[in-house]
Short mmCIF file of C-alpha atoms and ligand atoms in Angstrom, two decimals:
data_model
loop_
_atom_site.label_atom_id
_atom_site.label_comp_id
_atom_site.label_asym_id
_atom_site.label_seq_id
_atom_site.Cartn_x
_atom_site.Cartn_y
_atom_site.Cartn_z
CA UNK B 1412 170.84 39.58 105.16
CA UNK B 1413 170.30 43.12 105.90
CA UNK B 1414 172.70 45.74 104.88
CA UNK B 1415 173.16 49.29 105.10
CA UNK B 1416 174.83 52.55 103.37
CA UNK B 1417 175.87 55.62 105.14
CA UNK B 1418 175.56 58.30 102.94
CA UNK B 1419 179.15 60.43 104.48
CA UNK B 1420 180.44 62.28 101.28
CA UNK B 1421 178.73 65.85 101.39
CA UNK B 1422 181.36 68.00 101.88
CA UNK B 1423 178.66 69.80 104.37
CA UNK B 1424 179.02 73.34 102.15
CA UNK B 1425 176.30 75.19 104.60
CA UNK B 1426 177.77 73.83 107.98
CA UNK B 1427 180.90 75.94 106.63
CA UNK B 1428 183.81 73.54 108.86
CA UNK B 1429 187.13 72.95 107.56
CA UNK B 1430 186.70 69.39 107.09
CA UNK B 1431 183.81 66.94 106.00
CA UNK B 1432 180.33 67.27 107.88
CA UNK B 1433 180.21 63.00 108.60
CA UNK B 1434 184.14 64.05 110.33
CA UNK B 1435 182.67 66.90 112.96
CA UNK B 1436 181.97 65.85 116.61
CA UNK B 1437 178.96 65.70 118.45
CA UNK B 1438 180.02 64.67 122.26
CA UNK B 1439 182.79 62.69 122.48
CA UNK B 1440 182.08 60.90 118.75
CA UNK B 1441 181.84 61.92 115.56
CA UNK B 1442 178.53 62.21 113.63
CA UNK B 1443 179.70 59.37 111.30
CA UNK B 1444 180.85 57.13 114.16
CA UNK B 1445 176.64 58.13 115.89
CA UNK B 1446 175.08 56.97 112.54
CA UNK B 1447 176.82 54.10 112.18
CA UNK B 1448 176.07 52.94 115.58
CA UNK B 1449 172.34 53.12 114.94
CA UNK B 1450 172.72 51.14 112.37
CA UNK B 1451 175.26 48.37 113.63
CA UNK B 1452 172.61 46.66 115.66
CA UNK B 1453 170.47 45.85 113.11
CA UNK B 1454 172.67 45.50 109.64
CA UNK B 1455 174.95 42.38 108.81
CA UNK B 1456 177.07 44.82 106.64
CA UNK B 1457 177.29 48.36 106.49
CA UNK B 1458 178.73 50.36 103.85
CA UNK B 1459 180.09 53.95 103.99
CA UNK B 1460 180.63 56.27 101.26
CA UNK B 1461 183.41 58.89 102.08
CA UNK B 1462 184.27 62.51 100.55
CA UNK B 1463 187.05 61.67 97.72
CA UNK B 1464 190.77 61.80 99.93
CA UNK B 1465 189.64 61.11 103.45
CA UNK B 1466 188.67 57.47 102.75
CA UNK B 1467 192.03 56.26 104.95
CA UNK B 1468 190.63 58.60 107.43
CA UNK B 1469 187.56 57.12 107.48
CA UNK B 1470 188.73 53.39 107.22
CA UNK B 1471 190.71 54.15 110.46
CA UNK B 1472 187.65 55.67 112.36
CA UNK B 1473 185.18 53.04 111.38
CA UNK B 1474 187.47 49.92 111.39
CA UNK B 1475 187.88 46.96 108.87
CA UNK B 1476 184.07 45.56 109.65
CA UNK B 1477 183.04 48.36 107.62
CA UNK B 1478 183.35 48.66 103.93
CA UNK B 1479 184.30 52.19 102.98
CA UNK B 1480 184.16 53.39 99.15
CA UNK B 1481 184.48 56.57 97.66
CA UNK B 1482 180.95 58.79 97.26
CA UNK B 1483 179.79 60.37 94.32
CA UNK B 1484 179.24 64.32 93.40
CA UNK B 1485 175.53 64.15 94.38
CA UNK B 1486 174.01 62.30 96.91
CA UNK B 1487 172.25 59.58 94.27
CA UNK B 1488 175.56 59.35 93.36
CA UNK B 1489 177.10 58.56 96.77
CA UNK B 1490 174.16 56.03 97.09
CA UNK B 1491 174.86 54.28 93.76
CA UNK B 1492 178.84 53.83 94.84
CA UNK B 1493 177.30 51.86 98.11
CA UNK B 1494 174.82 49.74 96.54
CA UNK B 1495 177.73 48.73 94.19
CA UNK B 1496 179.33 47.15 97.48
CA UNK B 1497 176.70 44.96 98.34
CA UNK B 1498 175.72 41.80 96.86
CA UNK B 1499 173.75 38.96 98.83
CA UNK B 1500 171.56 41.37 100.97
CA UNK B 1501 167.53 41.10 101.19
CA UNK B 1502 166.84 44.61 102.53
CA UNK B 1503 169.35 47.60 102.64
CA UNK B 1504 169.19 50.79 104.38
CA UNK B 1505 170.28 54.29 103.09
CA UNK B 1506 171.12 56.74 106.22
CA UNK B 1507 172.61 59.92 106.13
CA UNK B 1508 175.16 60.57 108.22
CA UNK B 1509 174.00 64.00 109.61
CA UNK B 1510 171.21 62.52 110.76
CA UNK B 1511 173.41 60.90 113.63
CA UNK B 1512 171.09 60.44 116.16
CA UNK B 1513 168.29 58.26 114.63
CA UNK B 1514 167.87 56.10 117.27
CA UNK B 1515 168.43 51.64 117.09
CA UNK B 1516 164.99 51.88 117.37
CA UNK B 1517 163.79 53.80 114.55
CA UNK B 1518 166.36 51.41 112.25
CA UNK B 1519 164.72 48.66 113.77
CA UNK B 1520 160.74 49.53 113.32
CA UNK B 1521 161.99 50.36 109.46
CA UNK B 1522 163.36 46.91 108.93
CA UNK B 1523 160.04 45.80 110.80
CA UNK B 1524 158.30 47.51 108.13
CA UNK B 1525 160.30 45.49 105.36
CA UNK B 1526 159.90 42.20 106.96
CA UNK B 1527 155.85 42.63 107.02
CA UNK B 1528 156.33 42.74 102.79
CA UNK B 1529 156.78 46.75 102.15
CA UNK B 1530 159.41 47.37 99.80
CA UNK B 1531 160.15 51.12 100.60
CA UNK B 1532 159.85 52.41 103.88
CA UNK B 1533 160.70 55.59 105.28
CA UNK B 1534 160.75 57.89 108.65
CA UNK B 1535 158.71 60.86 108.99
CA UNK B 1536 157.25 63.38 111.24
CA UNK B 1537 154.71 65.98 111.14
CA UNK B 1538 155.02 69.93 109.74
CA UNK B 1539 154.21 71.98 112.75
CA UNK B 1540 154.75 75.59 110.90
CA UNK B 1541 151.98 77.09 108.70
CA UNK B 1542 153.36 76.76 105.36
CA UNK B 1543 152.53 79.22 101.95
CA UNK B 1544 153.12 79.14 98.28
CA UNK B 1545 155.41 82.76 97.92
CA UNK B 1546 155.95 83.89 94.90
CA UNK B 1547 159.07 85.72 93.51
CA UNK B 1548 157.78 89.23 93.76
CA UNK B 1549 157.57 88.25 97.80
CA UNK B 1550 153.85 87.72 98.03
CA UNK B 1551 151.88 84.67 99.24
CA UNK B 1552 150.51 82.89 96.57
CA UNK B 1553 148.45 79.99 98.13
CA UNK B 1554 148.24 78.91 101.34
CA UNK B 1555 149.13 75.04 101.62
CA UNK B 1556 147.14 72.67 104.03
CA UNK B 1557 149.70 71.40 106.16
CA UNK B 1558 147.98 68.16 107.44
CA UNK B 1559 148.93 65.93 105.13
CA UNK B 1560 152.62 66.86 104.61
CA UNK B 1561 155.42 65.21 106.35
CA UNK B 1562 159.17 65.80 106.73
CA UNK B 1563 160.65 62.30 105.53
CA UNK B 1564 163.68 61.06 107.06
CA UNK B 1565 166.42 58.40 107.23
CA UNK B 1566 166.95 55.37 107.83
CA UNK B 1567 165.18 54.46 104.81
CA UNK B 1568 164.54 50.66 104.05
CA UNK B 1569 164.33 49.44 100.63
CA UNK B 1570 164.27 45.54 99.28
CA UNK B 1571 167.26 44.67 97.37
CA UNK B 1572 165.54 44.19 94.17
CA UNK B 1573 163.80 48.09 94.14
CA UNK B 1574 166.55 50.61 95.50
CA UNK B 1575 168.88 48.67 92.63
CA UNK B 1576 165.96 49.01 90.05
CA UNK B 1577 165.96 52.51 90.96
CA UNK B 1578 169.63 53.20 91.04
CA UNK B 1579 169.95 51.86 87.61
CA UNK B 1580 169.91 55.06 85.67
CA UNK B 1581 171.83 58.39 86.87
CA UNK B 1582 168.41 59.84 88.55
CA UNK B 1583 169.09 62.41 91.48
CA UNK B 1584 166.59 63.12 93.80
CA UNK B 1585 167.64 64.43 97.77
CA UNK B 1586 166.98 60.98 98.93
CA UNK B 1587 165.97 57.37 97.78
CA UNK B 1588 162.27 57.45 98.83
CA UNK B 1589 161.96 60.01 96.13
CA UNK B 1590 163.25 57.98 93.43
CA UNK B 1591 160.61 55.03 94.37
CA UNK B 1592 158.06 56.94 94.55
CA UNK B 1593 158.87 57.94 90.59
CA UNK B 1594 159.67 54.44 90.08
CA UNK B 1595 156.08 53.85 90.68
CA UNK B 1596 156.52 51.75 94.06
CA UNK B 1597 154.59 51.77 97.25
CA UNK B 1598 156.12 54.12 100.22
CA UNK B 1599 155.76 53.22 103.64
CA UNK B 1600 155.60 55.86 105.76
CA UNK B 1601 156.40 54.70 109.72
CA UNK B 1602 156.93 57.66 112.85
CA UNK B 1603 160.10 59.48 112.78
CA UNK B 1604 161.66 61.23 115.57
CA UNK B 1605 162.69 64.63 116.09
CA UNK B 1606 166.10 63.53 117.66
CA UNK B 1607 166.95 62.23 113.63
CA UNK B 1608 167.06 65.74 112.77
CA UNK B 1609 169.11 66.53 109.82
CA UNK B 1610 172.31 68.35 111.05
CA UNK B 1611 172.68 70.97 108.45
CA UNK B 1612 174.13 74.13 110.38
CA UNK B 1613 176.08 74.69 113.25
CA UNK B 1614 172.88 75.28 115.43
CA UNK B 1615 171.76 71.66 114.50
CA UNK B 1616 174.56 70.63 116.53
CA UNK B 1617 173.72 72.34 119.30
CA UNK B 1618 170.32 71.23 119.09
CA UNK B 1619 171.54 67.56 118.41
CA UNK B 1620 174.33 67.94 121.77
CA UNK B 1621 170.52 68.52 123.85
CA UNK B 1622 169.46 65.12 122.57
CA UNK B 1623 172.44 63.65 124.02
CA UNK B 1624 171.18 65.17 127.48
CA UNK B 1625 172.16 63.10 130.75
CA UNK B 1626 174.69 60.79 128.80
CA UNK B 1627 177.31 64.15 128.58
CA UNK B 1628 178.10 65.89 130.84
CA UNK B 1629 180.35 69.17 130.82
CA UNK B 1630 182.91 69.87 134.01
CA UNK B 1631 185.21 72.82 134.11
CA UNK B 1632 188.12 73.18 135.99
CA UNK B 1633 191.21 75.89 137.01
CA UNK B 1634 194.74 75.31 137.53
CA UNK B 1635 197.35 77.80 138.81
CA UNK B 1636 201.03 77.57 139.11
CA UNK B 1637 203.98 79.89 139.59
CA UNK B 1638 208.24 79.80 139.80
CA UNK B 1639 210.52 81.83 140.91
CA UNK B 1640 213.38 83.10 138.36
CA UNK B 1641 216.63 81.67 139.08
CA UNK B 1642 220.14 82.57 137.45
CA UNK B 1643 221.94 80.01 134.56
CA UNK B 1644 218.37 78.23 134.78
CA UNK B 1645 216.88 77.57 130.65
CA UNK B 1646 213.55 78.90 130.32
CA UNK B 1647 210.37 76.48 129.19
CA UNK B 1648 207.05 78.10 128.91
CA UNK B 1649 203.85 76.70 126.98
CA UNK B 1650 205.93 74.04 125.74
CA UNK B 1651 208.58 76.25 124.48
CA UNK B 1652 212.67 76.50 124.75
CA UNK B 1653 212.99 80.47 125.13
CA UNK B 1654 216.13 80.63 124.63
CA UNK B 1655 217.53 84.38 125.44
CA UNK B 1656 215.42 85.01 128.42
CA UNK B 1657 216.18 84.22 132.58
CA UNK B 1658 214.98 80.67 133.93
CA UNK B 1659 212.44 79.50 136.92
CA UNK B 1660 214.57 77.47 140.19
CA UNK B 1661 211.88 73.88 140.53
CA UNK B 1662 212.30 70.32 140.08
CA UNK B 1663 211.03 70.09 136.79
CA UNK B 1664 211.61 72.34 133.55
CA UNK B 1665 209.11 74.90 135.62
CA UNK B 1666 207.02 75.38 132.70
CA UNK B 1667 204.26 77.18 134.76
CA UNK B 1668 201.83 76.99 131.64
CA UNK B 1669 201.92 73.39 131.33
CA UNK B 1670 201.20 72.73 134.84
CA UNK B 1671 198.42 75.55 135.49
CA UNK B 1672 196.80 73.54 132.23
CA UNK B 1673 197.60 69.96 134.17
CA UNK B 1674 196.07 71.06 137.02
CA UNK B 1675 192.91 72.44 135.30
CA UNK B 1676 192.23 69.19 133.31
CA UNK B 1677 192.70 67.50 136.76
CA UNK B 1678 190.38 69.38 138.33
CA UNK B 1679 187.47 69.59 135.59
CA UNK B 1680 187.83 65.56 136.30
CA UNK B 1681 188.16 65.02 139.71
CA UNK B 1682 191.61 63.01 139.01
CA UNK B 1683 193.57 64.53 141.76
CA UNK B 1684 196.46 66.82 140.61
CA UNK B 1685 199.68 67.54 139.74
CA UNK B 1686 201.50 65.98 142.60
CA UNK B 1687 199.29 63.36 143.57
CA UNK B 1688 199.70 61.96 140.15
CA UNK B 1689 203.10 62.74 139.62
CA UNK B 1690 204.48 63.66 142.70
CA UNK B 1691 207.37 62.15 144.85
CA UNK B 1692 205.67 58.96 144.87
CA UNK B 1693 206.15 58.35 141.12
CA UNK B 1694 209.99 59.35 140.51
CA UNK B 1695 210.14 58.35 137.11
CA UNK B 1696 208.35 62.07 136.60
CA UNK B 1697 211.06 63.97 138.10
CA UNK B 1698 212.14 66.32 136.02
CA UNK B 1699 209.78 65.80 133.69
CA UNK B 1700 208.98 68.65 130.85
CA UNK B 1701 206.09 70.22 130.84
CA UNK B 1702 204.82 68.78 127.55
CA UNK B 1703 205.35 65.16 129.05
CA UNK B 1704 203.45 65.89 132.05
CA UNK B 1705 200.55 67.72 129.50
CA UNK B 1706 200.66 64.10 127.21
CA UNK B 1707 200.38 61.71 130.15
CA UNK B 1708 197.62 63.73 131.69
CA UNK B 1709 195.80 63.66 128.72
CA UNK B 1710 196.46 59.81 128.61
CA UNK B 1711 194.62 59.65 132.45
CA UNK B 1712 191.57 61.88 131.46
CA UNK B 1713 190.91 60.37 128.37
CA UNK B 1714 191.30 56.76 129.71
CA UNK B 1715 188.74 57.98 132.69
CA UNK B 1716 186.23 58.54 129.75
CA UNK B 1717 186.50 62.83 129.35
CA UNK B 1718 187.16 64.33 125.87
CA UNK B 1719 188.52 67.94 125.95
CA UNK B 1720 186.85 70.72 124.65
CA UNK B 1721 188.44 73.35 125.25
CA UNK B 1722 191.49 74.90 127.18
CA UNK B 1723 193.02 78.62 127.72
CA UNK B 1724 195.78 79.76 129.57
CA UNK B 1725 197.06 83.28 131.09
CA UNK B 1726 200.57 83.82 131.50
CA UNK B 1727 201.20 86.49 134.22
CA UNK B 1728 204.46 88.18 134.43
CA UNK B 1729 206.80 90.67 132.20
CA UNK B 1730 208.47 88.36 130.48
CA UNK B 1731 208.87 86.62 127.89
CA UNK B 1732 206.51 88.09 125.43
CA UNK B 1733 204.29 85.41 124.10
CA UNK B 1734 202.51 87.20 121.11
CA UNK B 1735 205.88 86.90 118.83
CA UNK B 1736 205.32 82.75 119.54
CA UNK B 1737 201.67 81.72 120.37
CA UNK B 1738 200.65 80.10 117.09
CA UNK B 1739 204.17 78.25 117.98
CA UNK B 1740 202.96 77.64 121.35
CA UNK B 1741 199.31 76.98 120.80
CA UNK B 1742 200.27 74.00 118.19
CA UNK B 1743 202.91 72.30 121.01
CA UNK B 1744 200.63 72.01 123.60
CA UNK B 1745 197.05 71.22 121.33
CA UNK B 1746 199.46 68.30 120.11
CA UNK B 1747 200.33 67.28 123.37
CA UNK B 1748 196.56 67.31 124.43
CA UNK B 1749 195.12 65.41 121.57
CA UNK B 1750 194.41 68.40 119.43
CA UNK B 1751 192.32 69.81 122.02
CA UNK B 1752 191.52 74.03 121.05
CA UNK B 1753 194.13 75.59 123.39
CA UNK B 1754 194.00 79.36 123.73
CA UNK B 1755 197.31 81.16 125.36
CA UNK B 1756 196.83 84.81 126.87
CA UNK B 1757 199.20 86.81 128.70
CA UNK B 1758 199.37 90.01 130.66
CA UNK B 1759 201.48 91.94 132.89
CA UNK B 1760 200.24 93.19 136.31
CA UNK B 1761 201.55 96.86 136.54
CA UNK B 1762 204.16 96.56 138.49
CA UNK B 1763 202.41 94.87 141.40
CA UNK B 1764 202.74 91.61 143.14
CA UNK B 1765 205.81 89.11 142.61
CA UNK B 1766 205.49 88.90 138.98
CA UNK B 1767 205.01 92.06 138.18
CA UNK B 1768 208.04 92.51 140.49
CA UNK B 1769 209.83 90.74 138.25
CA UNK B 1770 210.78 87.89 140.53
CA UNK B 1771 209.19 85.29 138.68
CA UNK B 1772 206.19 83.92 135.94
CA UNK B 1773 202.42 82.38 136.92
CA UNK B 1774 199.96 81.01 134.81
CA UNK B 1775 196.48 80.45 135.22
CA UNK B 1776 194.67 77.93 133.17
CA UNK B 1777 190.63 76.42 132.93
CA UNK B 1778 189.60 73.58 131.20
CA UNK B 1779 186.46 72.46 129.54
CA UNK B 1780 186.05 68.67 130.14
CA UNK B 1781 183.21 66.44 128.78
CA UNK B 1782 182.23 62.78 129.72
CA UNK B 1783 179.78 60.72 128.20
N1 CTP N 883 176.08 63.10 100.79
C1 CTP N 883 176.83 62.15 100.11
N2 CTP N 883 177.36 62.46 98.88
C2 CTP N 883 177.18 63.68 98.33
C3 CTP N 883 176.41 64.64 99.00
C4 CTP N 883 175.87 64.34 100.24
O1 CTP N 883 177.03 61.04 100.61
N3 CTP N 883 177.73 63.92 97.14
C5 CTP N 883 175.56 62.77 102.12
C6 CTP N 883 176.04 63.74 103.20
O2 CTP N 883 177.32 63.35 103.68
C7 CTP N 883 174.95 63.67 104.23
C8 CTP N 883 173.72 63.27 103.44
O3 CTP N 883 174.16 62.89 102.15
O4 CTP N 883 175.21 62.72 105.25
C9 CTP N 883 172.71 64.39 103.37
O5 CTP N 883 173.28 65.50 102.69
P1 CTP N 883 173.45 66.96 103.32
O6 CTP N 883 172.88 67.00 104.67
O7 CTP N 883 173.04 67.93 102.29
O8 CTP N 883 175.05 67.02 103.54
P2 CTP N 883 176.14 67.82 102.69
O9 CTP N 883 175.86 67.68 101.24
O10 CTP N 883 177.47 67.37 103.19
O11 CTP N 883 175.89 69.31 103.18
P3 CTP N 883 175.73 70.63 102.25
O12 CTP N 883 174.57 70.33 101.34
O13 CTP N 883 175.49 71.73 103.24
O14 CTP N 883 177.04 70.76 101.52
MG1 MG N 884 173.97 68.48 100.37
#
């Protein structure tokens, strides 16, 4: 039996997000979700350590087929909470979970590796940079001859038997093949790839998303609507009751924000629009509020395969003013799209044109779609 551990508790200090590194998304998965997909074609059981207080989180995203335990303050640590989960296995892999897109492949030729009778094997690639011994006053010391150096990676393969022998203490190296090599065992050293890179900082992701190349693509798209004011009509904008100001005459609750952003998501996806999908055809949307129409869009794009990126919307007319209530406003309609980022402008036009006439409220919204 093979089995494998996802190192996923760093709390990913120099990628500087809000939440967990493993958590953040790279195309339409998360970088946990990538490294554990690597790994599920080759491992009977997978293991993966979380930060302390998002292992429900974490259970949810990876489902019940995978064990999830609490990691450890260092990574060693993290490691030795794992190997406590598995019993029974042969070989076990350690991967990190920023290094999401190690390929099946490269899990496969290190399990290769095991099966031929090594009993540590690990990824690597070459140093392309020169590389110097500096010295703290800021001078080069020695020069270092790069050719035999290599960056190592993960997966890492280890028999049973030697990454427990080596987990035994409380040793802490920055990975396992480290610890062998102490432990006096044979490392095998098999090609690495450059897509494996460790994602560290925010411009490793953006390196990482060009790895992902043809399989996501990005589609934008722009939506515009506008309503007239009409007298003893409520006002809904951006998912909002405004309750002092002048209503918009329409069908629907006229929330002109809600269906410029509609339309924008239906265009970045080539879905149609607004009335083909809930036009005349399909009463049970009249009268719909905006925020319904926002949530079952959301439902048709994200069943067609997109993710959201990103979405902004202008409001265009004199009144209401937004600024008092867009945190309010921005929270509604992210909810409604999935917690999509959702960015709400408005402006006035000087006077000119039917809104700035006063005779009514536009919006204009874009979207920023991706499919994999
Ligand atoms: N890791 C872990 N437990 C820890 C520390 C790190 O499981 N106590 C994991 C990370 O989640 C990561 C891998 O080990 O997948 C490699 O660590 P690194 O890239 O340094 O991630 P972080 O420690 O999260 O990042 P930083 O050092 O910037 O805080
Ligand atoms: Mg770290």
């Amino acid at each position: 039996m093979i089995a494998a551990i996802v190192a996923a508790a760093g709390s990913g200090e120099r990628f500087g997000a809000s939440i967990p590194k493993a958590l953040i998304a790279l195309g339409d998965r998360t970088l946990l979700e990538h490294a554990i997909s690597s790994l599920s074609a080759v491992a009977d059981q997978i293991v993966v350590t979380a930060p302390a207080g998002f292992e429900d989180q974490i259970r949810a995203l990876v489902g019940d087929a995978i064990t999830v335990v609490t990691g450890g303050a260092t990574r060693s640590d993290s490691v030795r909470a794992g190997l406590a989960a598995i019993s029974g296995a042969e070989f076990v892999l350690v991967h990190d979970a920023a290094r999401a897109l190690a390929t099946r492949e490269l899990a496969a030729s290190v399990v290769a590796a095991l099966r031929a009778g090594d009993v540590a094997v690990v990824p690597a690639l070459p140093v392309v940079d020169t590389l110097q011994n500096v010295g703290a006053d800021g001078y080069v010391v020695t020069a270092v001859d790069r050719a035999p150096l290599r960056r190592i990676q993960t997966p890492q393969g280890f028999s049973y038997s030697v990454l427990n022998a080596i987990h035994q203490g409380a040793q802490d190296a920055t990975d396992d093949s480290t610890l062998a090599l102490n432990a006096g065992h044979k490392v095998r050293v098999v090609a690495g790839e450059e897509r494996a890179l460790k994602i560290t900082t925010p411009s490793d992701l953006a390196t990482a998303l060009t790895f992902l190349g043809d399989a996501t693509t990005f589609s934008t798209g722009v939506g515009v609507d506008a309503h007239a004011f009409g007298e003893g009509r409520e006002l809904w904008l951006a998912g909002l009751h405004w309750p002092d100001e002048v209503g918009v005459e329409g069908h629907s609750d006229g929330d002109v924000a809600s269906h410029a952003i509609c339309d924008a998501l239906f265009a970045a996806t080539g879905l149609g629009d607004l009335g083909s999908n809930f036009g005349t055809s399909r009463p049970e949307y009249a009268g719909a509020s905006g925020v319904t129409l926002l949530k079952e869009t959301y439902v048709l794009i994200a069943s067609a395969g997109y993710s959201i990126s990103h979405v902004s919307v202008q409001i265009i007319g004199n009144r209401p003013r937004i600024g008092a209530r867009r945190a309010e406003a921005i929270s509604t309609l992210s909810q409604a799209l999935g917690g999509a980022e959702v960015a709400i402008l408005a402006t006035t036009t000087d006077g000119m044109g039917l809104t700035g006439e006063g005779k009514g409220i536009a919006a204009i919204a874009s979207a920023l779609v991706i499919k994999r």
